[in-house]
Amino acid sequence: MIRPILTVSAGTLSSRLLGFVRDALVAALLGAGAVADAFLLAFQLVNVARRLLTEGALNAALVPAWLRVREHNGPVAAAAFAGRLLGTVALATLLLALLLGVFMPLLIALLAPGFLGHPTLLMAVRDARLMLPYLAFAGPVAVMMGLFNAQGKVGLTAFSPLLFNILLITVTGALLLWHADETRAALILSATVGIAGLLQLSVLVFNGRGERLATPLRVSFDTAMQAFFAKAIPGMIANSGPQLLIVIGAIVASSQPAAVSWLYFANRLIELPLGIVGVAMGSVLVPELARAVRGDDRAALSDAASRGLELALGVALPATLGLIVLSGPIVRVLFEHGAFTAADTAATAQALALLALGLPAQVLAKTWSAAFFAREDTRTPLLATLLALAVALAAALLLGRTFGASGVAVAIALGAWSNAALLLGRGLSRFGVTIDAAARRRVALIVLAAGAMGGLLALKAGFVLPLVAQASTLAQAAALGVLIAGGVIVYAALLMLFGVVRPAAALGALRRPRGLRG
């Protein structure tokens, strides 16, 4: 799985890094006040739509279904199935966007009860309505991406989301140069979101021309479509668990000024490693597991799950420790500019360190959900996600009253771990998926290497960061880059020393031809 995972991860990493640039510009432009809270709450609705549809969620249901139709009925039947799906999803998301536009005030009041009685509510409704065209385009984008993934063409789907961030970066940068006031800037950015969705769809359609991926294009609610959506919708909700947890957090945090913004910016840093592993697993691990399931090859199924677990934890654990140790300087360098103050940095950094505690659980949930999706079991991941949301909401109501945004961050982490625990227990007991001895040994060594790296990073940070505390942002960024690079080098060296990673074997895997095209 190394080659396609690297392809998807490279695209996701590029998108996340551009997302950091985008969010840094938004923070400088809007700060963390009422206008930012309204805009970012509306933008979280867009992010939920992206998780539900375009970032691997619909793909998890589409890939096994499309492969099954192609193998049983041939490529013409598969293209017809895809055409019905594309037309139906496009109409459904258009109608949903129109419906949400009508009932948006009620939705925002439910999602942010703390906004009631304040101008923030009206601003959030306005921003969300301007972003709704993105939802209409996200449906067909998701189907096109799933069809490309099903054929192993993961490169295009990995890099097409970059267009979304590139357009928003361009517009936000222009607004900063223009010195636009916060209210007008939020209006323009909200309208740009819908245009970005249209741009992404146009690129996918252009690259899919002539391949007859989905033809004839029509709307259908036949038995096959009903069966597909009955499985897809629970899976889409389950795969959006991390973003839904943040929405749950925003519901409770909305009563505290600027808390929605602090949690949003902190979560953006969590999404970098989560996106690299989670989206890669959704695009690559699901087809691998689906092939093993269709072949009734339990050994191949367990092997894919074991390797996926190693790759997931191999990224999640060092990222968790790095984000905890370096939360303050990371937030300061990325966001403390313009309207984003030092007080905002302190609150966001504290939320980031606490949210990072749930990162391994979120990655584990992404990985184990893939095993259920491959068996076209979307009910179990849905139940796990609903449990996580219930745990997070109860904990947030309890902890948020006393500890504010930090208490909400802890609640989100608790919700993530409840999700992972249920999926892991059900996966091991129900489907006979086992973690082989080699994976258990390597996971233990990964934990040891990550712990050693985290300890050394904390020592280095305690020495280096005070030296540049009063220096320029560029000098602080350079020091932070040195610390991160040093941590990566130490971690990689320990993995090679422990025999977890063998460079020659990894390079050989990259060179070997595979049935799955990258």
Short mmCIF file of C-alpha atoms in Angstrom, two decimals:
data_model
loop_
_atom_site.label_atom_id
_atom_site.label_comp_id
_atom_site.label_asym_id
_atom_site.label_seq_id
_atom_site.Cartn_x
_atom_site.Cartn_y
_atom_site.Cartn_z
CA MET A 1 0.00 0.00 0.00
CA ILE A 2 3.03 2.30 0.24
CA ARG A 3 2.94 3.87 -3.24
CA PRO A 4 -0.76 4.84 -3.35
CA ILE A 5 -0.70 5.90 0.31
CA LEU A 6 2.27 8.16 -0.38
CA THR A 7 0.43 9.65 -3.35
CA VAL A 8 -2.73 10.35 -1.36
CA SER A 9 -0.74 11.51 1.67
CA ALA A 10 1.34 13.90 -0.45
CA GLY A 11 -1.82 15.45 -1.88
CA THR A 12 -3.42 15.65 1.56
CA LEU A 13 -0.27 17.10 3.11
CA SER A 14 -0.13 19.75 0.39
CA SER A 15 -3.80 20.59 0.95
CA ARG A 16 -3.36 20.76 4.74
CA LEU A 17 -0.29 22.99 4.46
CA LEU A 18 -2.18 25.31 2.15
CA GLY A 19 -5.00 25.14 4.68
CA PHE A 20 -2.60 26.44 7.33
CA VAL A 21 -1.71 29.35 5.08
CA ARG A 22 -5.40 30.00 4.48
CA ASP A 23 -6.26 29.87 8.18
CA ALA A 24 -3.28 32.04 9.13
CA LEU A 25 -4.53 34.67 6.70
CA VAL A 26 -8.10 34.34 7.98
CA ALA A 27 -6.86 34.71 11.57
CA ALA A 28 -4.92 37.84 10.65
CA LEU A 29 -7.92 39.22 8.77
CA LEU A 30 -10.76 38.38 11.19
CA GLY A 31 -9.00 37.71 14.51
CA ALA A 32 -10.99 35.70 17.07
CA GLY A 33 -13.96 37.94 17.81
CA ALA A 34 -17.64 37.84 16.93
CA VAL A 35 -17.14 38.16 13.16
CA ALA A 36 -14.60 35.32 13.20
CA ASP A 37 -16.85 33.14 15.37
CA ALA A 38 -19.74 33.61 12.92
CA PHE A 39 -17.62 32.94 9.84
CA LEU A 40 -15.84 29.92 11.30
CA LEU A 41 -19.05 28.33 12.54
CA ALA A 42 -20.48 28.62 9.02
CA PHE A 43 -17.23 27.32 7.60
CA GLN A 44 -17.42 24.29 9.89
CA LEU A 45 -20.68 23.38 8.13
CA VAL A 46 -18.71 23.37 4.87
CA ASN A 47 -16.04 21.20 6.48
CA VAL A 48 -18.69 18.74 7.63
CA ALA A 49 -19.99 18.58 4.05
CA ARG A 50 -16.46 17.93 2.83
CA ARG A 51 -16.04 15.09 5.34
CA LEU A 52 -19.47 13.66 4.56
CA LEU A 53 -18.86 13.74 0.84
CA THR A 54 -15.54 14.60 -0.71
CA GLU A 55 -12.85 13.48 1.74
CA GLY A 56 -13.18 9.72 1.55
CA ALA A 57 -16.55 9.22 3.24
CA LEU A 58 -18.77 8.57 0.21
CA ASN A 59 -15.75 6.86 -1.34
CA ALA A 60 -15.87 4.22 1.40
CA ALA A 61 -19.34 3.12 0.28
CA LEU A 62 -18.95 3.76 -3.45
CA VAL A 63 -15.77 1.75 -4.08
CA PRO A 64 -17.02 -1.69 -2.93
CA ALA A 65 -20.40 -1.18 -4.65
CA TRP A 66 -18.87 -0.08 -7.97
CA LEU A 67 -16.31 -2.90 -7.94
CA ARG A 68 -19.04 -5.44 -7.26
CA VAL A 69 -21.20 -4.21 -10.16
CA ARG A 70 -18.23 -4.19 -12.54
CA GLU A 71 -17.13 -7.70 -11.61
CA HIS A 72 -20.61 -9.22 -11.74
CA ASN A 73 -22.15 -7.29 -14.64
CA GLY A 74 -19.28 -5.72 -16.58
CA PRO A 75 -17.96 -2.19 -17.22
CA VAL A 76 -21.08 -0.96 -19.07
CA ALA A 77 -23.28 -1.81 -16.09
CA ALA A 78 -20.74 -0.16 -13.76
CA ALA A 79 -20.83 3.04 -15.85
CA ALA A 80 -24.64 3.01 -15.79
CA PHE A 81 -24.64 2.55 -12.01
CA ALA A 82 -22.20 5.45 -11.68
CA GLY A 83 -24.35 7.62 -13.97
CA ARG A 84 -27.45 7.03 -11.87
CA LEU A 85 -25.48 7.70 -8.71
CA LEU A 86 -23.93 10.91 -10.04
CA GLY A 87 -27.25 12.32 -11.23
CA THR A 88 -29.09 11.37 -8.05
CA VAL A 89 -26.43 12.75 -5.71
CA ALA A 90 -26.20 16.00 -7.70
CA LEU A 91 -29.96 16.56 -7.44
CA ALA A 92 -30.04 15.57 -3.76
CA THR A 93 -27.27 17.96 -2.73
CA LEU A 94 -28.85 20.80 -4.74
CA LEU A 95 -32.21 20.29 -3.03
CA LEU A 96 -30.51 19.99 0.36
CA ALA A 97 -28.68 23.28 -0.20
CA LEU A 98 -31.96 25.03 -1.02
CA LEU A 99 -33.67 23.51 2.02
CA LEU A 100 -30.85 24.52 4.35
CA GLY A 101 -30.97 28.04 2.96
CA VAL A 102 -34.60 28.34 4.09
CA PHE A 103 -34.06 26.87 7.55
CA MET A 104 -30.56 28.22 8.19
CA PRO A 105 -31.57 30.51 11.12
CA LEU A 106 -32.98 27.51 12.98
CA LEU A 107 -29.92 25.38 12.21
CA ILE A 108 -27.47 28.04 13.41
CA ALA A 109 -29.52 28.55 16.58
CA LEU A 110 -29.29 24.81 17.28
CA LEU A 111 -25.56 24.63 16.53
CA ALA A 112 -24.64 27.78 18.44
CA PRO A 113 -27.22 28.51 21.15
CA GLY A 114 -24.75 30.93 22.69
CA PHE A 115 -25.22 33.21 19.66
CA LEU A 116 -28.92 33.80 20.46
CA GLY A 117 -29.62 37.42 21.27
CA HIS A 118 -26.35 38.62 19.71
CA PRO A 119 -25.52 39.99 16.24
CA THR A 120 -23.23 36.97 15.83
CA LEU A 121 -26.29 34.82 15.02
CA LEU A 122 -27.34 36.94 12.05
CA MET A 123 -23.78 37.11 10.75
CA ALA A 124 -23.42 33.32 10.97
CA VAL A 125 -26.71 32.81 9.09
CA ARG A 126 -25.63 35.21 6.37
CA ASP A 127 -22.20 33.60 5.97
CA ALA A 128 -23.61 30.07 5.93
CA ARG A 129 -26.16 30.93 3.24
CA LEU A 130 -23.45 32.40 1.05
CA MET A 131 -21.44 29.17 1.40
CA LEU A 132 -24.33 26.87 0.47
CA PRO A 133 -23.46 26.62 -3.26
CA TYR A 134 -20.43 24.61 -2.18
CA LEU A 135 -22.75 21.91 -0.85
CA ALA A 136 -24.49 21.62 -4.23
CA PHE A 137 -21.14 21.07 -5.98
CA ALA A 138 -19.70 18.79 -3.28
CA GLY A 139 -22.06 15.93 -4.15
CA PRO A 140 -20.96 15.38 -7.77
CA VAL A 141 -17.35 16.09 -6.74
CA ALA A 142 -17.54 13.24 -4.23
CA VAL A 143 -18.90 10.78 -6.80
CA MET A 144 -16.24 11.70 -9.36
CA MET A 145 -13.48 11.30 -6.77
CA GLY A 146 -14.87 7.92 -5.69
CA LEU A 147 -14.94 6.67 -9.29
CA PHE A 148 -11.32 7.69 -9.84
CA ASN A 149 -10.31 6.00 -6.56
CA ALA A 150 -12.16 2.80 -7.50
CA GLN A 151 -9.96 2.56 -10.58
CA GLY A 152 -6.80 3.17 -8.58
CA LYS A 153 -6.33 6.69 -10.00
CA VAL A 154 -5.70 8.27 -6.63
CA GLY A 155 -3.39 11.03 -7.83
CA LEU A 156 -6.09 13.28 -9.29
CA THR A 157 -8.40 12.94 -6.30
CA ALA A 158 -5.49 13.53 -3.92
CA PHE A 159 -4.46 16.83 -5.47
CA SER A 160 -7.76 18.31 -6.73
CA PRO A 161 -8.74 19.63 -3.24
CA LEU A 162 -5.74 21.99 -3.43
CA LEU A 163 -7.83 24.22 -5.70
CA PHE A 164 -10.21 24.99 -2.83
CA ASN A 165 -7.43 26.35 -0.64
CA ILE A 166 -5.55 28.10 -3.43
CA LEU A 167 -8.60 30.20 -4.34
CA LEU A 168 -9.36 31.08 -0.70
CA ILE A 169 -5.71 32.00 -0.06
CA THR A 170 -5.71 34.29 -3.08
CA VAL A 171 -8.90 36.08 -2.05
CA THR A 172 -7.92 36.35 1.64
CA GLY A 173 -4.49 37.73 0.73
CA ALA A 174 -6.10 40.33 -1.52
CA LEU A 175 -8.48 41.37 1.27
CA LEU A 176 -5.55 41.83 3.66
CA LEU A 177 -3.74 44.01 1.13
CA TRP A 178 -6.96 45.92 0.58
CA HIS A 179 -7.34 46.42 4.37
CA ALA A 180 -10.97 45.37 4.13
CA ASP A 181 -13.04 45.66 7.28
CA GLU A 182 -13.93 42.39 9.03
CA THR A 183 -17.62 42.32 8.11
CA ARG A 184 -17.09 42.93 4.41
CA ALA A 185 -14.17 40.48 4.32
CA ALA A 186 -16.32 37.72 5.85
CA LEU A 187 -18.97 38.32 3.18
CA ILE A 188 -16.49 38.04 0.33
CA LEU A 189 -14.80 34.94 1.77
CA SER A 190 -18.15 33.23 2.26
CA ALA A 191 -19.11 33.80 -1.36
CA THR A 192 -15.69 32.52 -2.49
CA VAL A 193 -16.30 29.13 -0.85
CA GLY A 194 -19.03 28.25 -3.35
CA ILE A 195 -16.90 29.32 -6.29
CA ALA A 196 -14.09 27.07 -5.03
CA GLY A 197 -16.45 24.07 -5.12
CA LEU A 198 -17.38 24.83 -8.73
CA LEU A 199 -13.70 25.07 -9.67
CA GLN A 200 -12.91 21.66 -8.17
CA LEU A 201 -15.85 20.02 -9.97
CA SER A 202 -14.81 21.57 -13.28
CA VAL A 203 -11.29 20.13 -13.01
CA LEU A 204 -12.58 16.62 -12.24
CA VAL A 205 -15.09 16.70 -15.09
CA PHE A 206 -12.42 17.95 -17.49
CA ASN A 207 -10.04 15.13 -16.53
CA GLY A 208 -12.77 12.51 -16.74
CA ARG A 209 -13.93 13.51 -20.22
CA GLY A 210 -13.98 10.68 -22.75
CA GLU A 211 -13.60 7.92 -20.14
CA ARG A 212 -17.35 7.23 -19.86
CA LEU A 213 -17.07 6.81 -16.11
CA ALA A 214 -20.72 7.66 -15.47
CA THR A 215 -23.02 7.24 -18.45
CA PRO A 216 -25.85 7.68 -19.11
CA LEU A 217 -26.31 10.45 -16.56
CA ARG A 218 -29.75 10.35 -14.98
CA VAL A 219 -31.64 10.59 -11.70
CA SER A 220 -32.89 7.31 -10.28
CA PHE A 221 -34.37 6.11 -7.01
CA ASP A 222 -34.55 2.46 -8.00
CA THR A 223 -33.88 -0.43 -5.65
CA ALA A 224 -30.13 -0.39 -6.33
CA MET A 225 -29.89 3.31 -5.47
CA GLN A 226 -32.00 2.90 -2.35
CA ALA A 227 -29.79 0.04 -1.18
CA PHE A 228 -26.65 2.07 -1.88
CA PHE A 229 -27.81 5.10 0.09
CA ALA A 230 -29.05 2.91 2.93
CA LYS A 231 -25.43 1.79 3.35
CA ALA A 232 -23.70 5.00 2.27
CA ILE A 233 -25.43 7.55 4.52
CA PRO A 234 -24.52 5.81 7.82
CA GLY A 235 -20.96 5.40 6.53
CA MET A 236 -20.74 9.05 5.54
CA ILE A 237 -21.84 10.13 9.02
CA ALA A 238 -19.42 7.67 10.64
CA ASN A 239 -16.48 8.86 8.54
CA SER A 240 -17.20 12.45 9.54
CA GLY A 241 -16.80 11.73 13.25
CA PRO A 242 -13.82 14.04 13.92
CA GLN A 243 -15.51 17.05 12.34
CA LEU A 244 -18.84 16.28 14.01
CA LEU A 245 -17.04 16.18 17.36
CA ILE A 246 -15.81 19.73 16.73
CA VAL A 247 -19.37 20.78 15.88
CA ILE A 248 -20.52 19.29 19.19
CA GLY A 249 -17.77 21.28 20.89
CA ALA A 250 -18.89 24.47 19.15
CA ILE A 251 -22.45 23.98 20.42
CA VAL A 252 -21.22 24.16 24.01
CA ALA A 253 -18.39 26.66 23.41
CA SER A 254 -20.60 29.18 21.58
CA SER A 255 -21.62 30.75 24.89
CA GLN A 256 -18.01 31.85 25.50
CA PRO A 257 -16.73 34.70 23.29
CA ALA A 258 -14.00 33.63 20.85
CA ALA A 259 -14.10 29.98 22.03
CA VAL A 260 -15.47 28.76 18.69
CA SER A 261 -12.50 30.38 16.95
CA TRP A 262 -9.95 28.95 19.41
CA LEU A 263 -11.28 25.42 18.95
CA TYR A 264 -11.43 25.81 15.18
CA PHE A 265 -7.82 26.95 14.81
CA ALA A 266 -6.58 24.29 17.25
CA ASN A 267 -8.44 21.57 15.38
CA ARG A 268 -6.93 22.69 12.09
CA LEU A 269 -3.54 21.57 13.41
CA ILE A 270 -4.99 18.21 14.48
CA GLU A 271 -6.31 17.70 10.96
CA LEU A 272 -2.83 17.67 9.41
CA PRO A 273 -1.74 14.22 10.66
CA LEU A 274 -5.36 13.03 10.76
CA GLY A 275 -5.84 13.98 7.14
CA ILE A 276 -2.59 12.43 5.98
CA VAL A 277 -3.41 9.07 7.53
CA GLY A 278 -7.19 9.15 7.55
CA VAL A 279 -7.79 10.21 3.96
CA ALA A 280 -5.00 7.94 2.73
CA MET A 281 -6.55 4.99 4.56
CA GLY A 282 -9.98 5.82 3.20
CA SER A 283 -8.76 6.03 -0.38
CA VAL A 284 -6.28 3.12 -0.32
CA LEU A 285 -7.09 0.76 2.55
CA VAL A 286 -10.79 0.38 1.66
CA PRO A 287 -10.09 -0.99 -1.86
CA GLU A 288 -7.39 -3.31 -0.44
CA LEU A 289 -9.73 -4.64 2.22
CA ALA A 290 -12.62 -4.89 -0.24
CA ARG A 291 -10.55 -7.12 -2.53
CA ALA A 292 -9.63 -9.35 0.40
CA VAL A 293 -13.26 -9.57 1.50
CA ARG A 294 -14.53 -10.46 -1.99
CA GLY A 295 -11.88 -13.14 -2.25
CA ASP A 296 -12.77 -14.43 1.22
CA ASP A 297 -9.07 -14.17 2.07
CA ARG A 298 -8.94 -13.76 5.84
CA ALA A 299 -5.13 -13.76 5.85
CA ALA A 300 -5.02 -10.87 3.35
CA LEU A 301 -7.67 -9.02 5.35
CA SER A 302 -5.73 -9.33 8.59
CA ASP A 303 -2.49 -8.42 6.83
CA ALA A 304 -3.97 -5.22 5.37
CA ALA A 305 -5.50 -4.27 8.72
CA SER A 306 -2.19 -4.93 10.52
CA ARG A 307 -0.18 -2.85 8.09
CA GLY A 308 -2.76 -0.08 8.24
CA LEU A 309 -2.54 -0.04 12.04
CA GLU A 310 1.24 0.27 11.93
CA LEU A 311 1.13 3.12 9.41
CA ALA A 312 -1.59 4.92 11.35
CA LEU A 313 0.11 4.78 14.74
CA GLY A 314 3.49 5.42 13.18
CA VAL A 315 2.27 8.89 12.20
CA ALA A 316 -0.28 9.60 14.94
CA LEU A 317 1.86 9.01 18.04
CA PRO A 318 4.82 11.28 17.21
CA ALA A 319 2.41 13.90 15.87
CA THR A 320 0.47 13.83 19.15
CA LEU A 321 3.57 14.33 21.26
CA GLY A 322 4.94 16.99 18.92
CA LEU A 323 1.70 18.99 19.00
CA ILE A 324 1.56 18.81 22.80
CA VAL A 325 5.18 19.86 23.33
CA LEU A 326 5.19 22.60 20.67
CA SER A 327 1.58 23.78 20.86
CA GLY A 328 2.48 27.31 21.99
CA PRO A 329 5.17 28.15 19.42
CA ILE A 330 3.23 26.47 16.58
CA VAL A 331 0.11 28.56 17.21
CA ARG A 332 2.18 31.71 17.73
CA VAL A 333 4.08 31.36 14.47
CA LEU A 334 1.04 30.37 12.39
CA PHE A 335 -1.72 32.58 13.73
CA GLU A 336 -0.49 35.43 15.97
CA HIS A 337 -0.64 38.14 13.34
CA GLY A 338 -2.93 41.07 12.67
CA ALA A 339 -6.16 40.77 14.66
CA PHE A 340 -5.12 37.49 16.36
CA THR A 341 -3.73 38.43 19.81
CA ALA A 342 -1.32 36.82 22.27
CA ALA A 343 -4.29 35.94 24.49
CA ASP A 344 -5.87 34.12 21.54
CA THR A 345 -2.60 32.25 21.06
CA ALA A 346 -2.50 31.07 24.68
CA ALA A 347 -6.11 29.85 24.61
CA THR A 348 -5.71 28.15 21.22
CA ALA A 349 -2.46 26.46 22.25
CA GLN A 350 -4.04 25.03 25.39
CA ALA A 351 -6.98 23.71 23.38
CA LEU A 352 -4.54 22.20 20.84
CA ALA A 353 -2.55 20.30 23.48
CA LEU A 354 -5.73 18.80 24.89
CA LEU A 355 -7.26 17.98 21.49
CA ALA A 356 -4.02 16.21 20.56
CA LEU A 357 -4.71 13.64 23.28
CA GLY A 358 -7.51 12.30 21.08
CA LEU A 359 -5.52 12.22 17.82
CA PRO A 360 -4.36 8.57 18.08
CA ALA A 361 -7.95 7.53 18.74
CA GLN A 362 -9.22 9.42 15.69
CA VAL A 363 -6.60 7.79 13.48
CA LEU A 364 -7.38 4.35 14.89
CA ALA A 365 -11.08 4.93 14.25
CA LYS A 366 -10.36 5.90 10.63
CA THR A 367 -8.29 2.76 10.14
CA TRP A 368 -10.71 0.31 11.75
CA SER A 369 -13.74 1.89 10.09
CA ALA A 370 -12.17 0.89 6.76
CA ALA A 371 -12.44 -2.80 7.74
CA PHE A 372 -16.17 -2.43 8.36
CA PHE A 373 -16.70 -0.40 5.17
CA ALA A 374 -14.92 -3.09 3.15
CA ARG A 375 -17.55 -5.58 4.36
CA GLU A 376 -20.20 -2.98 3.53
CA ASP A 377 -21.07 -2.78 7.23
CA THR A 378 -21.73 0.91 7.85
CA ARG A 379 -24.00 0.38 10.85
CA THR A 380 -21.23 -0.40 13.34
CA PRO A 381 -19.10 2.69 12.53
CA LEU A 382 -22.28 4.78 12.69
CA LEU A 383 -23.13 3.47 16.16
CA ALA A 384 -19.54 4.11 17.29
CA THR A 385 -19.72 7.69 16.00
CA LEU A 386 -23.07 8.34 17.68
CA LEU A 387 -21.63 7.00 20.95
CA ALA A 388 -18.64 9.32 20.57
CA LEU A 389 -20.89 12.32 19.97
CA ALA A 390 -23.00 11.47 23.03
CA VAL A 391 -19.91 11.07 25.23
CA ALA A 392 -18.41 14.32 23.91
CA LEU A 393 -21.63 16.28 24.44
CA ALA A 394 -22.13 15.02 27.99
CA ALA A 395 -18.50 15.66 28.91
CA ALA A 396 -18.50 19.10 27.24
CA LEU A 397 -21.59 20.18 29.18
CA LEU A 398 -19.92 19.03 32.39
CA LEU A 399 -16.38 20.31 31.79
CA GLY A 400 -17.17 23.35 29.64
CA ARG A 401 -18.93 25.16 32.46
CA THR A 402 -15.82 25.06 34.64
CA PHE A 403 -12.91 24.99 32.21
CA GLY A 404 -14.35 26.72 29.13
CA ALA A 405 -12.77 25.87 25.76
CA SER A 406 -10.15 23.64 27.43
CA GLY A 407 -12.87 21.53 29.03
CA VAL A 408 -14.60 21.20 25.66
CA ALA A 409 -11.31 20.07 24.10
CA VAL A 410 -10.95 17.32 26.71
CA ALA A 411 -14.52 16.23 26.01
CA ILE A 412 -13.78 15.93 22.30
CA ALA A 413 -10.75 13.75 23.04
CA LEU A 414 -12.85 11.51 25.30
CA GLY A 415 -15.41 11.14 22.55
CA ALA A 416 -12.71 10.12 20.07
CA TRP A 417 -11.38 7.40 22.38
CA SER A 418 -14.86 5.96 22.97
CA ASN A 419 -15.27 5.71 19.18
CA ALA A 420 -11.95 3.92 18.69
CA ALA A 421 -12.55 1.52 21.60
CA LEU A 422 -15.90 0.35 20.28
CA LEU A 423 -14.61 -0.14 16.72
CA LEU A 424 -11.53 -2.01 17.87
CA GLY A 425 -13.50 -4.36 20.11
CA ARG A 426 -16.16 -5.09 17.48
CA GLY A 427 -13.59 -5.56 14.72
CA LEU A 428 -11.55 -8.12 16.62
CA SER A 429 -14.55 -10.12 17.81
CA ARG A 430 -16.99 -9.98 14.89
CA PHE A 431 -15.02 -10.30 11.67
CA GLY A 432 -12.05 -12.40 12.70
CA VAL A 433 -9.65 -9.58 11.83
CA THR A 434 -6.50 -10.17 13.85
CA ILE A 435 -3.38 -8.12 14.41
CA ASP A 436 -0.43 -10.34 13.52
CA ALA A 437 2.58 -10.85 15.78
CA ALA A 438 4.86 -8.70 13.62
CA ALA A 439 2.46 -5.77 13.88
CA ARG A 440 2.15 -6.13 17.65
CA ARG A 441 5.93 -6.10 18.00
CA ARG A 442 6.35 -3.10 15.69
CA VAL A 443 3.56 -1.14 17.38
CA ALA A 444 5.32 -1.58 20.75
CA LEU A 445 8.56 -0.32 19.20
CA ILE A 446 6.73 2.60 17.56
CA VAL A 447 5.38 3.60 20.99
CA LEU A 448 8.90 3.40 22.45
CA ALA A 449 10.43 5.44 19.62
CA ALA A 450 7.70 8.09 19.78
CA GLY A 451 8.06 8.41 23.56
CA ALA A 452 11.82 8.85 23.30
CA MET A 453 11.39 11.41 20.54
CA GLY A 454 8.83 13.34 22.61
CA GLY A 455 11.12 13.46 25.62
CA LEU A 456 14.10 14.69 23.60
CA LEU A 457 11.91 17.24 21.81
CA ALA A 458 10.70 18.65 25.14
CA LEU A 459 14.31 19.02 26.34
CA LYS A 460 15.40 20.74 23.13
CA ALA A 461 12.35 23.03 23.14
CA GLY A 462 13.03 24.05 26.74
CA PHE A 463 16.51 25.18 25.71
CA VAL A 464 15.91 26.67 22.24
CA LEU A 465 12.56 28.46 22.53
CA PRO A 466 13.53 30.87 25.37
CA LEU A 467 16.45 32.05 23.22
CA VAL A 468 14.12 33.27 20.46
CA ALA A 469 11.15 34.35 22.60
CA GLN A 470 11.71 38.04 21.77
CA ALA A 471 12.99 37.49 18.24
CA SER A 472 11.16 38.12 14.98
CA THR A 473 8.47 35.80 13.68
CA LEU A 474 10.88 34.58 11.00
CA ALA A 475 13.49 33.63 13.61
CA GLN A 476 10.86 31.87 15.73
CA ALA A 477 9.64 29.99 12.66
CA ALA A 478 13.21 28.94 11.83
CA ALA A 479 13.77 27.69 15.40
CA LEU A 480 10.48 25.81 15.29
CA GLY A 481 11.43 24.27 11.95
CA VAL A 482 14.76 23.08 13.39
CA LEU A 483 13.00 21.50 16.37
CA ILE A 484 10.46 19.71 14.18
CA ALA A 485 13.13 18.51 11.75
CA GLY A 486 15.24 17.29 14.65
CA GLY A 487 12.29 15.40 16.09
CA VAL A 488 11.57 13.75 12.73
CA ILE A 489 15.22 12.74 12.32
CA VAL A 490 15.41 11.29 15.83
CA TYR A 491 12.16 9.39 15.36
CA ALA A 492 13.18 8.00 11.96
CA ALA A 493 16.57 6.97 13.30
CA LEU A 494 14.99 5.14 16.22
CA LEU A 495 12.56 3.32 13.91
CA MET A 496 15.48 2.14 11.77
CA LEU A 497 17.54 1.23 14.86
CA PHE A 498 14.65 -0.85 16.22
CA GLY A 499 14.12 -2.54 12.87
CA VAL A 500 10.60 -1.13 12.40
CA VAL A 501 11.56 0.56 9.14
CA ARG A 502 14.03 -0.91 6.66
CA PRO A 503 14.87 1.67 3.99
CA ALA A 504 15.82 -0.92 1.39
CA ALA A 505 12.50 -2.76 1.80
CA ALA A 506 10.51 0.47 1.60
CA LEU A 507 12.30 1.56 -1.57
CA GLY A 508 11.72 -1.86 -3.05
CA ALA A 509 7.99 -1.57 -2.33
CA LEU A 510 7.91 1.76 -4.14
CA ARG A 511 9.55 0.25 -7.22
CA ARG A 512 7.51 -2.96 -7.44
CA PRO A 513 4.61 -2.93 -9.89
CA ARG A 514 1.22 -3.32 -8.29
CA GLY A 515 -2.26 -4.31 -9.36
CA LEU A 516 -3.51 -1.11 -7.75
CA ARG A 517 -2.48 1.79 -9.94
CA GLY A 518 -1.19 4.84 -8.09
#
